[in-house]
mmCIF file of C-alpha atoms (C1' of nucleotides) in Angstrom:
data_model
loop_
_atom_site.group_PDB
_atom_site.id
_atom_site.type_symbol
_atom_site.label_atom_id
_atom_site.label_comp_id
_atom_site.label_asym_id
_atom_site.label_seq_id
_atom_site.Cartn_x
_atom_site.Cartn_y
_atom_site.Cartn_z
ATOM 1 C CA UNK Q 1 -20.837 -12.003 -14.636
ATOM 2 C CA UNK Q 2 -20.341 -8.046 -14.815
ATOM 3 C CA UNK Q 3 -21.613 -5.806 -12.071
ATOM 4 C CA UNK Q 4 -25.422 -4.956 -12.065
ATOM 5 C CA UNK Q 5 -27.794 -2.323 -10.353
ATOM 6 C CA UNK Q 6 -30.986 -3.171 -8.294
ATOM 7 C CA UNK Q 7 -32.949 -1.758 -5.866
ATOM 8 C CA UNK Q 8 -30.285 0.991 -6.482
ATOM 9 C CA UNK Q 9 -27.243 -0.888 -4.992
ATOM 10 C CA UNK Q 10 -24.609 -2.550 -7.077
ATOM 11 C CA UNK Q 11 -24.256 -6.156 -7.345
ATOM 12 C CA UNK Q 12 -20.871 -8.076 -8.417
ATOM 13 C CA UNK Q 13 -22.484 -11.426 -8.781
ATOM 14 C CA UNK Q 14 -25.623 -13.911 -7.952
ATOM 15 C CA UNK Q 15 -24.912 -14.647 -4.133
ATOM 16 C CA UNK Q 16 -24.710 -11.262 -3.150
ATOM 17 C CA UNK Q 17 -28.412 -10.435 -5.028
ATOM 18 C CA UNK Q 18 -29.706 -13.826 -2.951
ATOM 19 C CA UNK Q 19 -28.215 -12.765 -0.093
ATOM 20 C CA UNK Q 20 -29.574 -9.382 0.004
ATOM 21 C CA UNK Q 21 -33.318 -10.459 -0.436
ATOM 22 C CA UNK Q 22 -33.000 -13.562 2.090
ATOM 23 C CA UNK Q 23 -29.559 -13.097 4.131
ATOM 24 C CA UNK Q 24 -29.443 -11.112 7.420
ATOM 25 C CA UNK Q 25 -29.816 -12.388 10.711
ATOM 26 C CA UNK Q 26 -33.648 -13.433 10.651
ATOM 27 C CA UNK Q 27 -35.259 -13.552 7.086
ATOM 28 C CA UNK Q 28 -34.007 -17.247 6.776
ATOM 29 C CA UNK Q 29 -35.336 -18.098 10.387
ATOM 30 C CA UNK Q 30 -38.532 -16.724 9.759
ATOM 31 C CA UNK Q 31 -38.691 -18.713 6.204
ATOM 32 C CA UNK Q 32 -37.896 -21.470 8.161
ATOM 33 C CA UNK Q 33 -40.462 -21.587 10.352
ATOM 34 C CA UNK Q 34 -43.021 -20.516 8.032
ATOM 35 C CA UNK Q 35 -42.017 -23.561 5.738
ATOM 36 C CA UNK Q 36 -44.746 -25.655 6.174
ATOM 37 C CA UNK Q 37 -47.827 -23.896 8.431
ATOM 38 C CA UNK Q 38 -48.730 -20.351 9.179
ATOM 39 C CA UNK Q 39 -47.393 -18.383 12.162
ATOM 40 C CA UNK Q 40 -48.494 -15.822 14.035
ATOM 41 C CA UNK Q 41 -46.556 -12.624 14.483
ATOM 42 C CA UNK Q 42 -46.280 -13.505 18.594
ATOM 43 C CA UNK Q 43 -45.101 -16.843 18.223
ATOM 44 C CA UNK Q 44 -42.274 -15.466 15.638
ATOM 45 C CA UNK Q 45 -41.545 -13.520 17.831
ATOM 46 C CA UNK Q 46 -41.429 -15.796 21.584
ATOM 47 C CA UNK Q 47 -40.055 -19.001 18.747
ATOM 48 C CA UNK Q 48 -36.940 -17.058 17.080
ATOM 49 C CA UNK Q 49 -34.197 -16.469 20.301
ATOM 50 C CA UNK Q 50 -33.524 -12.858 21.110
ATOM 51 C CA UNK Q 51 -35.180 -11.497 18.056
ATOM 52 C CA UNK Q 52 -36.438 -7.905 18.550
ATOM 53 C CA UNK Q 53 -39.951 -6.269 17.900
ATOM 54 C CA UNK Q 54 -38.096 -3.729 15.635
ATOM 55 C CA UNK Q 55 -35.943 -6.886 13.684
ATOM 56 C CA UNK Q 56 -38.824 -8.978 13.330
ATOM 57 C CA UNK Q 57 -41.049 -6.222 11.974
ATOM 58 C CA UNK Q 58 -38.844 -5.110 9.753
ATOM 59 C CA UNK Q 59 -37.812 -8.404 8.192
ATOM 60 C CA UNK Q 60 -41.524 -9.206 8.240
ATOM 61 C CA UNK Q 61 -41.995 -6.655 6.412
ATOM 62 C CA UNK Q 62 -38.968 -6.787 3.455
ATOM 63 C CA UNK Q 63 -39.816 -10.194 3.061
ATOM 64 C CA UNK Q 64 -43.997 -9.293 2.272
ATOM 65 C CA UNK Q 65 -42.491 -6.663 -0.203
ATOM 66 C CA UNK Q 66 -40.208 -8.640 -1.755
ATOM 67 C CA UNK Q 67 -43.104 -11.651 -2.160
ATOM 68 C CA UNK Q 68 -41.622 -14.146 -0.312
ATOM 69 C CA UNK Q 69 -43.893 -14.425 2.437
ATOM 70 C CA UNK Q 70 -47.781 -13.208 2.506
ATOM 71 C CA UNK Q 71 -49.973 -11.990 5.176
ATOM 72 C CA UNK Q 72 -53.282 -12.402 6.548
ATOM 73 C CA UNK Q 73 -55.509 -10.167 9.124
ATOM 74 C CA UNK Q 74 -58.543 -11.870 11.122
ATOM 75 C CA UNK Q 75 -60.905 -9.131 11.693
ATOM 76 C CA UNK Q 76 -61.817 -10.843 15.149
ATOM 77 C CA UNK Q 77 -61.062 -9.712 18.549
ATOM 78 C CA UNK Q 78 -58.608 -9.450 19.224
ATOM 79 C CA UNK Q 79 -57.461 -9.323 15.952
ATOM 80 C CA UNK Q 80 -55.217 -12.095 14.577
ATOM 81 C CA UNK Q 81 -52.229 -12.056 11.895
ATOM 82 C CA UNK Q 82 -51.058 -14.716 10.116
ATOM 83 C CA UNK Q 83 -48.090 -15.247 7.967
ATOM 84 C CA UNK Q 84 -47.852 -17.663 5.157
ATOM 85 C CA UNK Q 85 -45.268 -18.710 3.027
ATOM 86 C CA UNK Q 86 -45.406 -17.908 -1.125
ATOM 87 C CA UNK Q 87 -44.052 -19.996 -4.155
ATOM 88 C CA UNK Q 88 -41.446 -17.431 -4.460
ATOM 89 C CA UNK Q 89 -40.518 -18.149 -0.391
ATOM 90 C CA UNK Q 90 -40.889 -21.881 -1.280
ATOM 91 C CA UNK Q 91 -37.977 -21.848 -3.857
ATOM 92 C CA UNK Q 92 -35.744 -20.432 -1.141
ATOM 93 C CA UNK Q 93 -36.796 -22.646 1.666
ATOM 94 C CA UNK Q 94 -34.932 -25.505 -0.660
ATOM 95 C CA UNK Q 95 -31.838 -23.450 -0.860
ATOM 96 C CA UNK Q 96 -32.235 -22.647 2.926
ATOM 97 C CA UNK Q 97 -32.394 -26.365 3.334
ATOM 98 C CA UNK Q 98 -28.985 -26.633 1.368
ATOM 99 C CA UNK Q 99 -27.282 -24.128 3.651
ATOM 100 C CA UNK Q 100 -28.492 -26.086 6.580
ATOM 101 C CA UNK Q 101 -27.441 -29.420 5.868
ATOM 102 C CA UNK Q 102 -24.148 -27.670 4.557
ATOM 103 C CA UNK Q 103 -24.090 -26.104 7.776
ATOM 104 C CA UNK Q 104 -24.245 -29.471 10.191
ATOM 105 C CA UNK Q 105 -21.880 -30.557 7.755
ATOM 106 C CA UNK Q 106 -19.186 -28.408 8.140
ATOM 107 C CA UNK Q 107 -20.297 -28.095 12.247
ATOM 108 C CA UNK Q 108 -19.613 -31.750 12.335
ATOM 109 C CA UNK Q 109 -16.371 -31.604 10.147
ATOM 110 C CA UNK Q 110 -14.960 -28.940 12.851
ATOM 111 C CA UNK Q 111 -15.768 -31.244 15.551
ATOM 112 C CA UNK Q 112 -18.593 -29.336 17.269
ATOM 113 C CA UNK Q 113 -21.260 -30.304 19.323
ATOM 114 C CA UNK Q 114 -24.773 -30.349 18.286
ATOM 115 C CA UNK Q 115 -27.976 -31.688 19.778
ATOM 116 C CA UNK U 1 -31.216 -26.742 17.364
ATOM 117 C CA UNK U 2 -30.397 -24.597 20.662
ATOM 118 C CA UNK U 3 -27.938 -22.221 20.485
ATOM 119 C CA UNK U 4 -23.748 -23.091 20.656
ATOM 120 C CA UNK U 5 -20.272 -21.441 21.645
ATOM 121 C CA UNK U 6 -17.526 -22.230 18.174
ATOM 122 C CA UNK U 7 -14.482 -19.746 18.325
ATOM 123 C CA UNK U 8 -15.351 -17.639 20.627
ATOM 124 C CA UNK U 9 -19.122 -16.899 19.234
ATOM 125 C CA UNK U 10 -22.558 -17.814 19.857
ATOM 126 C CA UNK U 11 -24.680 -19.240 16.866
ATOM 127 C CA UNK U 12 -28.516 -19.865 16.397
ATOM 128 C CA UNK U 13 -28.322 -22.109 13.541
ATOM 129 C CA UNK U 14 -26.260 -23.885 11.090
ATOM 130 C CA UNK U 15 -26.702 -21.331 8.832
ATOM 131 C CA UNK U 16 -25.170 -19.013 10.597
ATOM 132 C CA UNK U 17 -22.097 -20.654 11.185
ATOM 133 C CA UNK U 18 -21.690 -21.545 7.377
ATOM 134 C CA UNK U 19 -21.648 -18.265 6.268
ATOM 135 C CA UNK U 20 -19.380 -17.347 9.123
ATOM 136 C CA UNK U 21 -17.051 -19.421 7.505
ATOM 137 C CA UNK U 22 -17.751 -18.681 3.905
ATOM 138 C CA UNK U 23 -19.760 -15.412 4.370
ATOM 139 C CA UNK U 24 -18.982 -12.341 3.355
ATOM 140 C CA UNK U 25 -18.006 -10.203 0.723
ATOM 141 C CA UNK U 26 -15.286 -11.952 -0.346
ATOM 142 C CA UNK U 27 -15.117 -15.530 0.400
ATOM 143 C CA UNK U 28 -17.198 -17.032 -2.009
ATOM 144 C CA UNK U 29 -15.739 -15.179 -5.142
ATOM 145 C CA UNK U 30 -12.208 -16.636 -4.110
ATOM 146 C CA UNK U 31 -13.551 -19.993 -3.339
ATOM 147 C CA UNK U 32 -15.488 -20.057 -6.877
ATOM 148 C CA UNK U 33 -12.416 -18.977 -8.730
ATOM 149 C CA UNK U 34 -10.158 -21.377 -7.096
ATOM 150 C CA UNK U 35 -12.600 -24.214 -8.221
ATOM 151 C CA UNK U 36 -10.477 -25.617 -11.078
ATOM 152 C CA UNK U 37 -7.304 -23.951 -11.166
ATOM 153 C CA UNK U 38 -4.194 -22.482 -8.578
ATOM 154 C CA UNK U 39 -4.750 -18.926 -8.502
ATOM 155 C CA UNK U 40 -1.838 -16.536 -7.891
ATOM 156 C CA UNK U 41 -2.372 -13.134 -5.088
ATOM 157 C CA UNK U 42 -2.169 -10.757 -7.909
ATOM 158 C CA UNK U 43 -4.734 -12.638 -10.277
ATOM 159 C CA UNK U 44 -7.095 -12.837 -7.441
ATOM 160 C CA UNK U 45 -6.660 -9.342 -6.829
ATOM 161 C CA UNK U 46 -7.335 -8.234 -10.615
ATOM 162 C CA UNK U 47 -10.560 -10.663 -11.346
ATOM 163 C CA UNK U 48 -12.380 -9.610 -8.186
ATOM 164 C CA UNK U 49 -14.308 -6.205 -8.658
ATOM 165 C CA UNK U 50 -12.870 -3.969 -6.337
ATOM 166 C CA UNK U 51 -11.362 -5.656 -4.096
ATOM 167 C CA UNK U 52 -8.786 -4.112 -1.620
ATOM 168 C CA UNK U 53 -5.331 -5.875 -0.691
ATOM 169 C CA UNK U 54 -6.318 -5.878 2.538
ATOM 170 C CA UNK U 55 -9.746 -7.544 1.747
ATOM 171 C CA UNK U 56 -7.942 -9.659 0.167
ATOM 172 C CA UNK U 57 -5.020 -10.873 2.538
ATOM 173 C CA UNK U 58 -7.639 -10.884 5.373
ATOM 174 C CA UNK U 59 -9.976 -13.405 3.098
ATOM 175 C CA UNK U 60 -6.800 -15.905 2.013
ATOM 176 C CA UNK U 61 -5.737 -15.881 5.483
ATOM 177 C CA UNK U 62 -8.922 -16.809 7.593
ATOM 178 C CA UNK U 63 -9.887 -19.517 4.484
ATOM 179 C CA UNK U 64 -6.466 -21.052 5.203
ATOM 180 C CA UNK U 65 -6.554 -20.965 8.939
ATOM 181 C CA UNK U 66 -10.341 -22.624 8.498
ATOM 182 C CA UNK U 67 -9.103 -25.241 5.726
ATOM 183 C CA UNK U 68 -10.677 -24.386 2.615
ATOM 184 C CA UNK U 69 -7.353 -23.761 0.641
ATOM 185 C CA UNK U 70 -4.001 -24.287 0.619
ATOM 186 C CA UNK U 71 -0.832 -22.173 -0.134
ATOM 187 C CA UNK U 72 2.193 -23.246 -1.927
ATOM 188 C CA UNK U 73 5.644 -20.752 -2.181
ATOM 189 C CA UNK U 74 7.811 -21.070 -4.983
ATOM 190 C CA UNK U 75 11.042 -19.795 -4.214
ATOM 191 C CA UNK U 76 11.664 -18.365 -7.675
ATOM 192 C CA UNK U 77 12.929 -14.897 -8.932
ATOM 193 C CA UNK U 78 10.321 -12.946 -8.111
ATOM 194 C CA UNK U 79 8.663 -15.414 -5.438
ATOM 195 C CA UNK U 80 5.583 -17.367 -6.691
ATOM 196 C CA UNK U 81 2.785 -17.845 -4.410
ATOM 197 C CA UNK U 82 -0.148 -20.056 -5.502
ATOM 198 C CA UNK U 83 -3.445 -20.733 -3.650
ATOM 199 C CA UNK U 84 -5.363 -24.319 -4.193
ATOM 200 C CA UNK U 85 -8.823 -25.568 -2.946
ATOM 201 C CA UNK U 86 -8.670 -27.991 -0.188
ATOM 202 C CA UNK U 87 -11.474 -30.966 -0.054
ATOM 203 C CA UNK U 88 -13.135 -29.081 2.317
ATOM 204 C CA UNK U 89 -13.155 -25.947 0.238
ATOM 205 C CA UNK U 90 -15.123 -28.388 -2.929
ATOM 206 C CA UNK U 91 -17.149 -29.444 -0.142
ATOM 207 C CA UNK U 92 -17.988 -25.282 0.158
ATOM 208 C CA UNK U 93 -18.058 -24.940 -3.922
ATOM 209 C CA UNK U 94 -21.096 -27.269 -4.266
ATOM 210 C CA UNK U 95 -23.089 -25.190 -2.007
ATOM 211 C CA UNK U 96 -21.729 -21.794 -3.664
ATOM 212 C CA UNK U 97 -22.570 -23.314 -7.069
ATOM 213 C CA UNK U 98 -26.054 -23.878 -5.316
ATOM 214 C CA UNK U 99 -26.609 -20.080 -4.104
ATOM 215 C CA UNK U 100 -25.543 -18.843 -7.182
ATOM 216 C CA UNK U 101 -27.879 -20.874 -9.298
ATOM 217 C CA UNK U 102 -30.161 -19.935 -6.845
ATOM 218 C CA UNK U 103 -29.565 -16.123 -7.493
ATOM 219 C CA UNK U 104 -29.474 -16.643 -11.113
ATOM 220 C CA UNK U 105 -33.211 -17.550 -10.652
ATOM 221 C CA UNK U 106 -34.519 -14.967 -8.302
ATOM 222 C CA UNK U 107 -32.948 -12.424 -10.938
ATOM 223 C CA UNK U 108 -34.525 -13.821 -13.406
ATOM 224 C CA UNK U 109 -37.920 -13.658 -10.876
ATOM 225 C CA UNK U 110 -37.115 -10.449 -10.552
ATOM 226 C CA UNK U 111 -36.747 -9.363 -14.059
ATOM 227 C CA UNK U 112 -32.973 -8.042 -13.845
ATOM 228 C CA UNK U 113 -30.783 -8.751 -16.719
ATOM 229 C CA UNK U 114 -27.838 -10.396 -16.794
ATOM 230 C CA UNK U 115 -25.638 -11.259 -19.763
ATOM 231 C "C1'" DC Y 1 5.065 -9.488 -6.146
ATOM 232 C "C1'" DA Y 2 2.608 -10.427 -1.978
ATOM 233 C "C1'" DG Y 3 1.288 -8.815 1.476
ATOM 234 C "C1'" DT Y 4 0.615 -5.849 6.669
ATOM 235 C "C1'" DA Y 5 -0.705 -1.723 9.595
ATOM 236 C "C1'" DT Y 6 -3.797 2.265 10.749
ATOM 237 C "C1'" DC Y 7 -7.449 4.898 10.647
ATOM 238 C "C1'" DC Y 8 -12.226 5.552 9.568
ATOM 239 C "C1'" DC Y 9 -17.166 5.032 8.297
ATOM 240 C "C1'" DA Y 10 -21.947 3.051 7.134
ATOM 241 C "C1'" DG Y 11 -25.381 0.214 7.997
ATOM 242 C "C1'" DG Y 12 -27.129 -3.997 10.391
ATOM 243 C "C1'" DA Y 13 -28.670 -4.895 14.601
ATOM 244 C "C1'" DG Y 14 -29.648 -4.127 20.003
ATOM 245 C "C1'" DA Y 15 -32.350 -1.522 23.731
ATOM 246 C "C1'" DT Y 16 -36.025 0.945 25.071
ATOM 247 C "C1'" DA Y 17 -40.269 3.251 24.779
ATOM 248 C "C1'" DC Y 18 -44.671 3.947 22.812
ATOM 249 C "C1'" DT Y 19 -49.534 2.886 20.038
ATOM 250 C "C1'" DG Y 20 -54.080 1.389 17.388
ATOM 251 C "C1'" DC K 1 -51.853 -8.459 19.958
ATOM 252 C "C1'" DA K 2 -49.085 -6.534 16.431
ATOM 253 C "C1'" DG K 3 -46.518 -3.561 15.559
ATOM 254 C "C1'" DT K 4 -43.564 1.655 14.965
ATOM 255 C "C1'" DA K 5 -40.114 5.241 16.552
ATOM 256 C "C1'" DT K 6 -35.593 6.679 18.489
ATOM 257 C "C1'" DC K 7 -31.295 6.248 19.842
ATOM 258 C "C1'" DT K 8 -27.096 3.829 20.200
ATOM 259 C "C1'" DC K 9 -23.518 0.506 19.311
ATOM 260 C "C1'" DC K 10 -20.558 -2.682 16.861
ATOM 261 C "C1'" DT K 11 -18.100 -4.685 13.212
ATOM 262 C "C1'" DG K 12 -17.398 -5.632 8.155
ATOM 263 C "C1'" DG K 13 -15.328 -3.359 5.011
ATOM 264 C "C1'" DG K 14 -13.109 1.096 2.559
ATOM 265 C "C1'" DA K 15 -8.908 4.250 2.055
ATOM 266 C "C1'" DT K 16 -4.344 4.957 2.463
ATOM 267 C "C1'" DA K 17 0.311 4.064 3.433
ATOM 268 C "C1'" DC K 18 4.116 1.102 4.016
ATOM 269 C "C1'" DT K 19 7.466 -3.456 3.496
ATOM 270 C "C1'" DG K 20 10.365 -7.951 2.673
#
DNA sequence: CAGTATCCCAGGAGATACTG
DNA sequence: CAGTATCTCCTGGGATACTG
């Protein structure tokens, strides 16, 4: 696996092109959530801990351009917006999943606590 | 899953303390090379692109302290040191071998060759 | 050969304020 | 409600030099 270009940044191998479209503090948390209903941008934002206006925005909105999530405006009043998960955001929830269980794994193997 | 205190740092998720373990530029290209075979310092430091001794040292050292590999000295003419995966570091390939498959696909989803 | 020690910088993320 | 704009800070990692 040589180095390759996208997005104009270099890449040395697979993880680090996964990891740039899904890693980061809150594009996994937000896939999360969004795994199996729609969320609102407010109850991202009040459900994720200490997330920021700016972080959440700005994840919200790498992760619309990048097709893993989709969005939809309510014309009501006030206006509502959803977010809803995509195939493409499906296909990481599963390796999500795999990092998670990996996770509690290895939280369990280092003897810590966990409720 | 509330938030928890492990060396010295607060977590959100199990995610987040995987990839504080594994994370990072670094770990996962050692741990995937390791896989099969001992790996000697200066091999590691040839196969991966760009890496700096420091990087390097830094990487072998916290993976040892955490238990994913194992060092062995040979006291030959010059001195031989050889790095091994642990059982808890195989534990960490299968989920490596996941993320990479993983990024194999979203390149391909993303149209970016690889050879 | 197999590392360690210093110095330095970029970019991810926090804090705060503001808006249609 | 659903965001954007600034400013600042911190730490992962780069560059360079040195050693048993």
């Amino acid at each position: 696996m040589p180095d390759f270009f996208a997005d104009k940044h270099l890449f040395h191998n697979p993880v680090e092109f996964a990891l740039s479209k899904i890693g980061g503090s809150y594009k996994m948390p937000i896939l999360w959530r969004l795994k199996d209903k729609a969320w609102r941008y407010s109850a991202l934002a009040s459900s994720i801990p200490h997330i920021s206006d700016r972080m959440l925005s700005k994840s919200l909105k790498e992760l619309l351009n990048d097709g893993f999530i989709s969005k939809e405006i309510f014309p009501e009043v006030p206006p509502r917006t959803e977010y809803n998960i995509t195939e493409r955001g499906k296909k990481a929830v599963i390796i999500i999943t795999a990092l998670r269980n990996y996770g509690l794994d290895l939280m369990k193997d280092f003897g810590i606590a966990q409720e």
